[in-house]
Tab-separated table of C-alpha atoms in Angstrom:
chain	number	residue	atom	x	y	z
A	15	UNK	CA	-3.441	44.462	-63.647
A	16	UNK	CA	-6.460	46.716	-63.208
A	17	UNK	CA	-5.773	50.129	-61.703
A	18	UNK	CA	-7.889	51.325	-58.811
A	19	UNK	CA	-9.226	54.812	-59.390
A	20	UNK	CA	-7.850	56.176	-56.119
A	21	UNK	CA	-4.552	55.890	-54.266
A	22	UNK	CA	-5.925	55.948	-50.713
A	23	UNK	CA	-9.032	54.306	-49.335
A	24	UNK	CA	-10.518	54.516	-45.851
A	25	UNK	CA	-12.248	51.399	-44.543
A	26	UNK	CA	-15.261	52.538	-42.523
A	27	UNK	CA	-14.640	50.082	-39.700
A	28	UNK	CA	-12.869	49.738	-36.365
A	29	UNK	CA	-13.028	45.920	-36.556
A	30	UNK	CA	-9.382	44.873	-36.855
A	31	UNK	CA	-10.226	41.459	-38.309
A	32	UNK	CA	-12.478	42.934	-40.962
A	33	UNK	CA	-9.961	45.657	-41.881
A	34	UNK	CA	-7.188	43.067	-42.133
A	35	UNK	CA	-9.307	40.911	-44.443
A	36	UNK	CA	-10.302	43.837	-46.661
A	37	UNK	CA	-6.693	45.060	-46.829
A	38	UNK	CA	-5.651	41.574	-47.970
A	39	UNK	CA	-8.349	41.489	-50.638
A	40	UNK	CA	-7.248	44.876	-51.975
A	41	UNK	CA	-3.499	44.181	-51.836
A	42	UNK	CA	-3.207	43.209	-55.539
A	43	UNK	CA	-4.661	46.547	-56.531
A	44	UNK	CA	-2.015	48.718	-54.820
A	45	UNK	CA	-4.351	51.022	-52.921
A	46	UNK	CA	-3.196	52.419	-49.578
A	47	UNK	CA	-5.801	51.124	-47.163
A	48	UNK	CA	-6.373	52.689	-43.746
A	49	UNK	CA	-9.072	52.064	-41.170
A	50	UNK	CA	-11.540	54.581	-39.786
A	51	UNK	CA	-9.689	54.363	-36.486
A	52	UNK	CA	-6.383	55.151	-38.260
A	53	UNK	CA	-8.120	58.198	-39.738
A	54	UNK	CA	-9.543	59.221	-36.349
A	55	UNK	CA	-13.145	58.862	-37.492
A	56	UNK	CA	-15.761	57.221	-35.230
A	57	UNK	CA	-18.162	54.752	-36.781
A	58	UNK	CA	-21.704	56.120	-37.046
A	59	UNK	CA	-24.566	54.296	-35.390
A	60	UNK	CA	-25.970	51.596	-37.642
A	61	UNK	CA	-29.635	52.492	-37.969
A	62	UNK	CA	-30.387	50.818	-41.300
A	63	UNK	CA	-32.660	47.803	-41.621
A	64	UNK	CA	-30.549	45.991	-44.240
A	65	UNK	CA	-26.877	45.230	-44.745
A	66	UNK	CA	-26.814	47.600	-47.733
A	67	UNK	CA	-28.445	50.463	-45.820
A	68	UNK	CA	-25.916	50.195	-42.994
A	69	UNK	CA	-22.979	49.994	-45.402
A	70	UNK	CA	-24.162	53.111	-47.245
A	71	UNK	CA	-24.623	55.014	-43.989
A	72	UNK	CA	-21.077	54.186	-42.848
A	73	UNK	CA	-19.387	54.868	-46.202
A	74	UNK	CA	-21.056	58.245	-46.608
A	75	UNK	CA	-20.224	59.326	-43.055
A	76	UNK	CA	-16.536	58.402	-43.332
A	77	UNK	CA	-16.143	59.931	-46.797
A	78	UNK	CA	-17.715	63.170	-45.535
A	79	UNK	CA	-15.438	63.232	-42.486
A	80	UNK	CA	-12.189	62.524	-44.344
A	81	UNK	CA	-12.754	63.871	-47.843
A	82	UNK	CA	-11.359	60.547	-49.097
A	83	UNK	CA	-12.947	57.581	-50.849
A	84	UNK	CA	-14.495	55.313	-48.241
A	85	UNK	CA	-15.452	51.666	-48.357
A	86	UNK	CA	-17.876	50.254	-45.817
A	87	UNK	CA	-18.746	46.645	-45.223
A	88	UNK	CA	-21.830	45.480	-43.409
A	89	UNK	CA	-22.008	41.765	-43.075
A	90	UNK	CA	-23.322	39.059	-40.870
A	91	UNK	CA	-24.584	35.564	-40.327
A	92	UNK	CA	-28.171	34.764	-41.282
A	93	UNK	CA	-29.483	31.538	-39.743
A	94	UNK	CA	-32.503	29.888	-41.370
A	95	UNK	CA	-33.889	28.395	-38.146
A	96	UNK	CA	-33.734	31.849	-36.523
A	97	UNK	CA	-35.612	33.562	-39.368
A	98	UNK	CA	-32.426	35.228	-40.575
A	99	UNK	CA	-31.053	36.329	-37.225
A	100	UNK	CA	-28.606	37.516	-36.050
A	101	UNK	CA	-28.362	39.143	-39.487
A	102	UNK	CA	-27.666	42.870	-39.292
A	103	UNK	CA	-27.298	42.478	-35.526
A	104	UNK	CA	-24.459	39.930	-35.809
A	105	UNK	CA	-21.880	42.217	-34.169
A	106	UNK	CA	-24.314	43.300	-31.458
A	107	UNK	CA	-24.868	39.690	-30.411
A	108	UNK	CA	-21.192	39.722	-29.425
A	109	UNK	CA	-21.837	42.530	-26.920
A	110	UNK	CA	-19.888	45.688	-26.246
A	111	UNK	CA	-16.680	43.705	-25.697
A	112	UNK	CA	-17.093	41.950	-29.099
A	113	UNK	CA	-16.937	38.473	-27.577
A	114	UNK	CA	-17.869	36.229	-30.473
A	115	UNK	CA	-17.507	33.100	-28.366
A	116	UNK	CA	-20.541	34.390	-26.490
A	117	UNK	CA	-22.291	35.215	-29.765
A	118	UNK	CA	-21.636	31.779	-31.259
A	119	UNK	CA	-22.886	30.089	-28.106
A	120	UNK	CA	-26.048	32.188	-28.258
A	121	UNK	CA	-26.646	31.254	-31.903
A	122	UNK	CA	-26.230	27.564	-31.143
A	123	UNK	CA	-28.388	27.743	-28.024
A	124	UNK	CA	-31.195	29.503	-29.867
A	125	UNK	CA	-31.089	27.061	-32.772
A	126	UNK	CA	-31.132	24.005	-30.520
A	127	UNK	CA	-33.862	25.325	-28.230
A	128	UNK	CA	-36.159	25.444	-31.276
A	129	UNK	CA	-35.606	21.684	-31.725
A	130	UNK	CA	-34.748	22.483	-35.327
A	131	UNK	CA	-32.603	20.101	-37.336
A	132	UNK	CA	-32.108	22.811	-39.945
A	133	UNK	CA	-28.586	24.123	-39.528
A	134	UNK	CA	-28.563	26.056	-42.789
A	135	UNK	CA	-27.037	29.506	-42.651
A	136	UNK	CA	-25.509	32.102	-44.932
A	137	UNK	CA	-22.925	34.799	-44.599
A	138	UNK	CA	-23.982	37.990	-46.386
A	139	UNK	CA	-21.819	40.996	-47.198
A	140	UNK	CA	-22.774	44.400	-48.575
A	141	UNK	CA	-19.979	46.757	-49.623
A	142	UNK	CA	-20.674	50.441	-50.162
A	143	UNK	CA	-18.096	52.552	-51.981
A	144	UNK	CA	-18.414	56.305	-51.641
A	145	UNK	CA	-16.081	58.440	-53.746
A	146	UNK	CA	-16.535	62.148	-52.908
A	147	UNK	CA	-18.620	63.827	-55.568
A	148	UNK	CA	-20.029	60.543	-56.871
A	149	UNK	CA	-23.105	58.455	-56.094
A	150	UNK	CA	-22.464	55.645	-53.618
A	151	UNK	CA	-22.168	52.183	-55.194
A	152	UNK	CA	-23.224	48.954	-53.475
A	153	UNK	CA	-21.923	45.438	-54.143
A	154	UNK	CA	-23.286	42.311	-52.454
A	155	UNK	CA	-21.996	38.798	-51.898
A	156	UNK	CA	-23.408	35.696	-50.224
A	157	UNK	CA	-22.228	32.193	-49.342
A	158	UNK	CA	-24.399	29.407	-47.966
A	159	UNK	CA	-23.410	26.665	-45.581
A	160	UNK	CA	-24.162	24.794	-42.376
A	161	UNK	CA	-23.637	25.545	-38.715
A	162	UNK	CA	-21.551	23.141	-36.659
A	163	UNK	CA	-20.880	22.641	-32.969
A	164	UNK	CA	-18.515	22.600	-31.172
A	165	UNK	CA	-16.677	25.400	-32.904
A	166	UNK	CA	-13.612	24.511	-34.963
A	167	UNK	CA	-10.524	26.463	-35.967
A	168	UNK	CA	-8.447	29.435	-34.906
A	169	UNK	CA	-8.394	31.410	-38.170
A	170	UNK	CA	-10.748	34.133	-39.310
A	171	UNK	CA	-12.929	36.084	-36.907
A	172	UNK	CA	-16.518	36.497	-35.805
A	173	UNK	CA	-18.702	33.436	-36.474
A	174	UNK	CA	-16.154	31.749	-38.762
A	175	UNK	CA	-15.436	28.771	-36.450
A	176	UNK	CA	-19.070	27.587	-36.526
A	177	UNK	CA	-19.713	27.940	-40.278
A	178	UNK	CA	-18.961	25.245	-42.870
A	179	UNK	CA	-19.414	26.588	-46.413
A	180	UNK	CA	-21.315	24.309	-48.774
A	181	UNK	CA	-19.010	21.957	-50.659
A	182	UNK	CA	-16.147	22.144	-48.151
A	183	UNK	CA	-15.211	19.964	-45.131
A	184	UNK	CA	-13.681	22.796	-43.085
A	185	UNK	CA	-15.157	25.705	-41.188
A	186	UNK	CA	-14.061	29.205	-42.147
A	187	UNK	CA	-12.160	29.136	-38.856
A	188	UNK	CA	-10.144	26.108	-40.009
A	189	UNK	CA	-9.365	27.435	-43.480
A	190	UNK	CA	-6.160	29.267	-44.223
A	191	UNK	CA	-6.939	32.953	-44.806
A	192	UNK	CA	-6.085	32.750	-48.516
A	193	UNK	CA	-8.485	29.825	-48.985
A	194	UNK	CA	-11.306	31.622	-47.195
A	195	UNK	CA	-10.650	34.834	-49.129
A	196	UNK	CA	-11.073	32.932	-52.399
A	197	UNK	CA	-14.669	31.893	-51.666
A	198	UNK	CA	-16.157	34.058	-48.917
A	199	UNK	CA	-19.183	36.342	-49.061
A	200	UNK	CA	-16.788	39.275	-48.779
A	201	UNK	CA	-14.673	37.943	-51.660
A	202	UNK	CA	-17.776	37.654	-53.829
A	203	UNK	CA	-18.805	41.219	-53.050
A	204	UNK	CA	-15.248	42.344	-53.763
A	205	UNK	CA	-15.278	40.582	-57.140
A	206	UNK	CA	-18.187	42.809	-58.138
A	207	UNK	CA	-16.410	45.867	-56.743
A	208	UNK	CA	-13.225	45.128	-58.684
A	209	UNK	CA	-15.226	44.609	-61.882
A	210	UNK	CA	-16.704	48.073	-61.368
A	211	UNK	CA	-13.281	49.628	-60.740
A	212	UNK	CA	-12.011	48.136	-63.967
A	213	UNK	CA	-14.674	50.153	-65.730
């Protein structure tokens, strides 16, 4: 089994669903994983114009605040008919109370008001790993699929219940967590991260 180069890692997020998913992905590698909220560190404002830029900003801020290795994820849903939106604003579409039912309804409403029959979409994930004293590293993953309505499934979080990955009959919201983790955009970014940690 590969050995992670650090014993404790801070996830630069206060999103419980995201932290839970990242903790699950890292479980085989025996790192102690804590969230930014566990560490008492606020998330910085996301001012980047790409997923990678936002991930770097968050990882560097949390590593500086804690003195520990920090891993930041910036991810979102990019809808073809909406010219890539909500994209880096995926969380903001859910509002201050993080109501993704509202966000999913908005996505569907905006797609259908365009009279588009193109329901293609992709989930994109950028991971930024900042180890104090080292240059930040970025790893990206992507999975394509189709939007569906009405939403389906109680698993996952965010936009998962309206996204059917290509080649599968279920939405991310209907998949068991282990099945989603095997194929998701985040899993693909993590595969690159783990390869890097193996050296």
